[in-house]
């Protein structure tokens, strides 16, 4: 789409050789893209975002806002997206922001639409809705390049599957003529015998106790315990309140009622700084917005939360910092040409490894991982799962928020299910099934004995 100029190779589009030098040229040719990292204009409305740069104008050359809103409403209704065209983007959830980005790409009436991880932040109902859109577009002759790491989606929607690994083309195969294991082997260059390498760890004493946590209108009377060596899976549908609970515990957003007890002592956590001082660490849901600092190096991103530990008399010990970074690079199998590389140039999986390392260097006792494997390849997922299991065996207490049920079922010792801002169910590993979790997530479940 012209974001980068290739050094070699050729591109043909609709049977003709083309040279695409910028994204505007690609759009004029009939190629649009839904980007993995959402980038709306936050203070503009939904309609203004969708038609940015191509607003309809009236006879006097002024923007015809009435027509723009009407066109947006018609587009959203056609796509079965229930969002107000006049809503300001910053007020939307991540899931609704994603749906607006999808609608924007489709609005260009392109011959080719590239979708990069379009389902990373939307619910199962919205995924089904998106797949209906894709099938309709395919019937209309629109070509779709669908980029994803989710195996189930590949086999649901694709006619052909192309595998890339480390920037190299590996193979293209008809979807009907391959299977999950063969595809994974092509993706990682080896057979992955266990996608969820969860090993039993000794479960110790309670390290975190939350009682009646309430954020008015958002979270209601949430209570749970977290034990040493335990991975507690936090499940639920989008908007159920999972991330909001974590924001309250970590001091990102104030709580209106409830208590938090760490290591047997009731604590007041008013800010993330307080949480870190009490031995907590949080890997946030949105890697781009609240995780990486794209203009800084891999080294700076890795060390920024623990720099005080490497300073003496106001000066940083660069030798020890470099040794620490080298050790972390080896431990996490981080792929980067240099620790001086800008982190924004790394793959999503390698960016996530840097963020995990950042928090591990603070030596936390409680590690909160919000969607830790969203938007990363299957090999990096397995590596992060293996690290989680190892940390639990070392006695770390882990909360894992995930929208992927296989991940919840495969990695959790216990599962807490959120529904409408409340605890809708709680299940021991042996009782945690997809059916039980989905019933609890939709308000039909009961809290099982744990």
mmCIF file with all atom_site columns, N, CA and C in Angstrom, residues 213-223 235-245 417-425 441 443:
data_model
loop_
_atom_site.group_PDB
_atom_site.id
_atom_site.type_symbol
_atom_site.label_atom_id
_atom_site.label_alt_id
_atom_site.label_comp_id
_atom_site.label_asym_id
_atom_site.label_entity_id
_atom_site.label_seq_id
_atom_site.pdbx_PDB_ins_code
_atom_site.Cartn_x
_atom_site.Cartn_y
_atom_site.Cartn_z
_atom_site.occupancy
_atom_site.B_iso_or_equiv
_atom_site.pdbx_formal_charge
_atom_site.auth_seq_id
_atom_site.auth_comp_id
_atom_site.auth_asym_id
_atom_site.auth_atom_id
_atom_site.pdbx_PDB_model_num
ATOM 1  N N  . UNK A 1 213 ? -14.717 -4.762  45.543 1.00 0.00 ? 213 UNK A N  1
ATOM 2  C CA . UNK A 1 213 ? -14.205 -3.652  44.725 1.00 0.00 ? 213 UNK A CA 1
ATOM 3  C C  . UNK A 1 213 ? -15.329 -3.104  43.852 1.00 0.00 ? 213 UNK A C  1
ATOM 4  N N  . UNK A 1 214 ? -15.516 -1.796  43.913 1.00 0.00 ? 214 UNK A N  1
ATOM 5  C CA . UNK A 1 214 ? -16.603 -1.147  43.181 1.00 0.00 ? 214 UNK A CA 1
ATOM 6  C C  . UNK A 1 214 ? -16.101 0.129   42.524 1.00 0.00 ? 214 UNK A C  1
ATOM 7  N N  . UNK A 1 215 ? -16.428 0.270   41.237 1.00 0.00 ? 215 UNK A N  1
ATOM 8  C CA . UNK A 1 215 ? -16.260 1.540   40.528 1.00 0.00 ? 215 UNK A CA 1
ATOM 9  C C  . UNK A 1 215 ? -17.636 1.890   40.007 1.00 0.00 ? 215 UNK A C  1
ATOM 10 N N  . UNK A 1 216 ? -18.237 2.939   40.540 1.00 0.00 ? 216 UNK A N  1
ATOM 11 C CA . UNK A 1 216 ? -19.650 3.225   40.300 1.00 0.00 ? 216 UNK A CA 1
ATOM 12 C C  . UNK A 1 216 ? -20.017 3.181   38.818 1.00 0.00 ? 216 UNK A C  1
ATOM 13 N N  . UNK A 1 217 ? -21.031 2.354   38.524 1.00 0.00 ? 217 UNK A N  1
ATOM 14 C CA . UNK A 1 217 ? -21.524 2.229   37.162 1.00 0.00 ? 217 UNK A CA 1
ATOM 15 C C  . UNK A 1 217 ? -20.705 1.328   36.272 1.00 0.00 ? 217 UNK A C  1
ATOM 16 N N  . UNK A 1 218 ? -19.574 0.803   36.768 1.00 0.00 ? 218 UNK A N  1
ATOM 17 C CA . UNK A 1 218 ? -18.687 0.006   35.919 1.00 0.00 ? 218 UNK A CA 1
ATOM 18 C C  . UNK A 1 218 ? -18.412 -1.363  36.523 1.00 0.00 ? 218 UNK A C  1
ATOM 19 N N  . UNK A 1 219 ? -17.962 -1.386  37.767 1.00 0.00 ? 219 UNK A N  1
ATOM 20 C CA . UNK A 1 219 ? -17.596 -2.625  38.463 1.00 0.00 ? 219 UNK A CA 1
ATOM 21 C C  . UNK A 1 219 ? -18.350 -2.671  39.789 1.00 0.00 ? 219 UNK A C  1
ATOM 22 N N  . UNK A 1 220 ? -18.918 -3.846  40.113 1.00 0.00 ? 220 UNK A N  1
ATOM 23 C CA . UNK A 1 220 ? -19.784 -3.945  41.281 1.00 0.00 ? 220 UNK A CA 1
ATOM 24 C C  . UNK A 1 220 ? -19.370 -5.105  42.187 1.00 0.00 ? 220 UNK A C  1
ATOM 25 N N  . UNK A 1 221 ? -18.918 -4.795  43.390 1.00 0.00 ? 221 UNK A N  1
ATOM 26 C CA . UNK A 1 221 ? -18.690 -5.794  44.451 1.00 0.00 ? 221 UNK A CA 1
ATOM 27 C C  . UNK A 1 221 ? -17.860 -6.992  43.987 1.00 0.00 ? 221 UNK A C  1
ATOM 28 N N  . UNK A 1 222 ? -16.748 -6.733  43.358 1.00 0.00 ? 222 UNK A N  1
ATOM 29 C CA . UNK A 1 222 ? -15.882 -7.823  42.880 1.00 0.00 ? 222 UNK A CA 1
ATOM 30 C C  . UNK A 1 222 ? -14.949 -8.265  44.003 1.00 0.00 ? 222 UNK A C  1
ATOM 31 N N  . UNK A 1 223 ? -14.953 -9.566  44.292 1.00 0.00 ? 223 UNK A N  1
ATOM 32 C CA . UNK A 1 223 ? -14.090 -10.128 45.337 1.00 0.00 ? 223 UNK A CA 1
ATOM 33 C C  . UNK A 1 223 ? -13.390 -11.378 44.809 1.00 0.00 ? 223 UNK A C  1
ATOM 34 N N  . UNK A 1 235 ? -11.749 -14.055 32.643 1.00 0.00 ? 235 UNK A N  1
ATOM 35 C CA . UNK A 1 235 ? -12.438 -14.204 31.370 1.00 0.00 ? 235 UNK A CA 1
ATOM 36 C C  . UNK A 1 235 ? -13.717 -13.383 31.358 1.00 0.00 ? 235 UNK A C  1
ATOM 37 N N  . UNK A 1 236 ? -14.355 -13.330 30.184 1.00 0.00 ? 236 UNK A N  1
ATOM 38 C CA . UNK A 1 236 ? -15.591 -12.572 30.031 1.00 0.00 ? 236 UNK A CA 1
ATOM 39 C C  . UNK A 1 236 ? -15.655 -11.936 28.659 1.00 0.00 ? 236 UNK A C  1
ATOM 40 N N  . UNK A 1 237 ? -16.819 -11.471 28.277 1.00 0.00 ? 237 UNK A N  1
ATOM 41 C CA . UNK A 1 237 ? -16.991 -10.821 26.988 1.00 0.00 ? 237 UNK A CA 1
ATOM 42 C C  . UNK A 1 237 ? -16.428 -9.405  27.030 1.00 0.00 ? 237 UNK A C  1
ATOM 43 N N  . UNK A 1 238 ? -16.202 -8.825  25.840 1.00 0.00 ? 238 UNK A N  1
ATOM 44 C CA . UNK A 1 238 ? -15.765 -7.437  25.767 1.00 0.00 ? 238 UNK A CA 1
ATOM 45 C C  . UNK A 1 238 ? -16.770 -6.547  26.506 1.00 0.00 ? 238 UNK A C  1
ATOM 46 N N  . UNK A 1 239 ? -16.270 -5.634  27.326 1.00 0.00 ? 239 UNK A N  1
ATOM 47 C CA . UNK A 1 239 ? -17.139 -4.736  28.058 1.00 0.00 ? 239 UNK A CA 1
ATOM 48 C C  . UNK A 1 239 ? -17.676 -5.299  29.355 1.00 0.00 ? 239 UNK A C  1
ATOM 49 N N  . UNK A 1 240 ? -17.209 -6.500  29.738 1.00 0.00 ? 240 UNK A N  1
ATOM 50 C CA . UNK A 1 240 ? -17.712 -7.137  30.962 1.00 0.00 ? 240 UNK A CA 1
ATOM 51 C C  . UNK A 1 240 ? -17.096 -6.549  32.219 1.00 0.00 ? 240 UNK A C  1
ATOM 52 N N  . UNK A 1 241 ? -15.983 -5.802  32.073 1.00 0.00 ? 241 UNK A N  1
ATOM 53 C CA . UNK A 1 241 ? -15.369 -5.167  33.233 1.00 0.00 ? 241 UNK A CA 1
ATOM 54 C C  . UNK A 1 241 ? -14.043 -5.755  33.659 1.00 0.00 ? 241 UNK A C  1
ATOM 55 N N  . UNK A 1 242 ? -13.463 -6.641  32.839 1.00 0.00 ? 242 UNK A N  1
ATOM 56 C CA . UNK A 1 242 ? -12.192 -7.272  33.221 1.00 0.00 ? 242 UNK A CA 1
ATOM 57 C C  . UNK A 1 242 ? -11.079 -6.241  33.375 1.00 0.00 ? 242 UNK A C  1
ATOM 58 N N  . UNK A 1 243 ? -10.852 -5.467  32.323 1.00 0.00 ? 243 UNK A N  1
ATOM 59 C CA . UNK A 1 243 ? -9.776  -4.471  32.366 1.00 0.00 ? 243 UNK A CA 1
ATOM 60 C C  . UNK A 1 243 ? -10.064 -3.407  33.420 1.00 0.00 ? 243 UNK A C  1
ATOM 61 N N  . UNK A 1 244 ? -11.340 -3.070  33.603 1.00 0.00 ? 244 UNK A N  1
ATOM 62 C CA . UNK A 1 244 ? -11.703 -2.047  34.583 1.00 0.00 ? 244 UNK A CA 1
ATOM 63 C C  . UNK A 1 244 ? -11.384 -2.498  36.011 1.00 0.00 ? 244 UNK A C  1
ATOM 64 N N  . UNK A 1 245 ? -11.556 -3.790  36.294 1.00 0.00 ? 245 UNK A N  1
ATOM 65 C CA . UNK A 1 245 ? -11.171 -4.323  37.607 1.00 0.00 ? 245 UNK A CA 1
ATOM 66 C C  . UNK A 1 245 ? -9.674  -4.137  37.824 1.00 0.00 ? 245 UNK A C  1
ATOM 67 N N  . UNK A 1 417 ? -14.841 -15.420 35.950 1.00 0.00 ? 417 UNK A N  1
ATOM 68 C CA . UNK A 1 417 ? -15.561 -14.939 34.770 1.00 0.00 ? 417 UNK A CA 1
ATOM 69 C C  . UNK A 1 417 ? -16.348 -13.685 35.134 1.00 0.00 ? 417 UNK A C  1
ATOM 70 N N  . UNK A 1 418 ? -16.150 -12.621 34.353 1.00 0.00 ? 418 UNK A N  1
ATOM 71 C CA . UNK A 1 418 ? -16.862 -11.366 34.579 1.00 0.00 ? 418 UNK A CA 1
ATOM 72 C C  . UNK A 1 418 ? -18.087 -11.282 33.676 1.00 0.00 ? 418 UNK A C  1
ATOM 73 N N  . UNK A 1 419 ? -19.160 -10.733 34.225 1.00 0.00 ? 419 UNK A N  1
ATOM 74 C CA . UNK A 1 419 ? -20.374 -10.458 33.454 1.00 0.00 ? 419 UNK A CA 1
ATOM 75 C C  . UNK A 1 419 ? -20.992 -9.168  33.967 1.00 0.00 ? 419 UNK A C  1
ATOM 76 N N  . UNK A 1 420 ? -21.105 -8.182  33.088 1.00 0.00 ? 420 UNK A N  1
ATOM 77 C CA . UNK A 1 420 ? -21.777 -6.923  33.417 1.00 0.00 ? 420 UNK A CA 1
ATOM 78 C C  . UNK A 1 420 ? -21.204 -6.277  34.674 1.00 0.00 ? 420 UNK A C  1
ATOM 79 N N  . UNK A 1 421 ? -19.859 -6.303  34.792 1.00 0.00 ? 421 UNK A N  1
ATOM 80 C CA . UNK A 1 421 ? -19.192 -5.644  35.903 1.00 0.00 ? 421 UNK A CA 1
ATOM 81 C C  . UNK A 1 421 ? -19.178 -6.416  37.202 1.00 0.00 ? 421 UNK A C  1
ATOM 82 N N  . UNK A 1 422 ? -19.680 -7.655  37.179 1.00 0.00 ? 422 UNK A N  1
ATOM 83 C CA . UNK A 1 422 ? -19.710 -8.484  38.385 1.00 0.00 ? 422 UNK A CA 1
ATOM 84 C C  . UNK A 1 422 ? -19.032 -9.820  38.114 1.00 0.00 ? 422 UNK A C  1
ATOM 85 N N  . UNK A 1 423 ? -18.715 -10.543 39.190 1.00 0.00 ? 423 UNK A N  1
ATOM 86 C CA . UNK A 1 423 ? -18.204 -11.905 39.031 1.00 0.00 ? 423 UNK A CA 1
ATOM 87 C C  . UNK A 1 423 ? -19.376 -12.800 38.660 1.00 0.00 ? 423 UNK A C  1
ATOM 88 N N  . UNK A 1 424 ? -19.344 -13.327 37.435 1.00 0.00 ? 424 UNK A N  1
ATOM 89 C CA . UNK A 1 424 ? -20.436 -14.179 36.960 1.00 0.00 ? 424 UNK A CA 1
ATOM 90 C C  . UNK A 1 424 ? -20.203 -15.645 37.222 1.00 0.00 ? 424 UNK A C  1
ATOM 91 N N  . UNK A 1 425 ? -18.967 -16.013 37.534 1.00 0.00 ? 425 UNK A N  1
ATOM 92 C CA . UNK A 1 425 ? -18.652 -17.415 37.803 1.00 0.00 ? 425 UNK A CA 1
ATOM 93 C C  . UNK A 1 425 ? -17.202 -17.575 38.196 1.00 0.00 ? 425 UNK A C  1
ATOM 94 N N  . UNK A 1 441 ? -20.269 -16.051 31.367 1.00 0.00 ? 441 UNK A N  1
ATOM 95 C CA . UNK A 1 441 ? -19.990 -14.774 30.695 1.00 0.00 ? 441 UNK A CA 1
ATOM 96 C C  . UNK A 1 441 ? -21.255 -14.109 30.176 1.00 0.00 ? 441 UNK A C  1
ATOM 97 N N  . UNK A 1 443 ? -24.186 -14.444 31.804 1.00 0.00 ? 443 UNK A N  1
ATOM 98 C CA . UNK A 1 443 ? -25.102 -14.279 32.927 1.00 0.00 ? 443 UNK A CA 1
ATOM 99 C C  . UNK A 1 443 ? -25.933 -15.487 33.259 1.00 0.00 ? 443 UNK A C  1
#
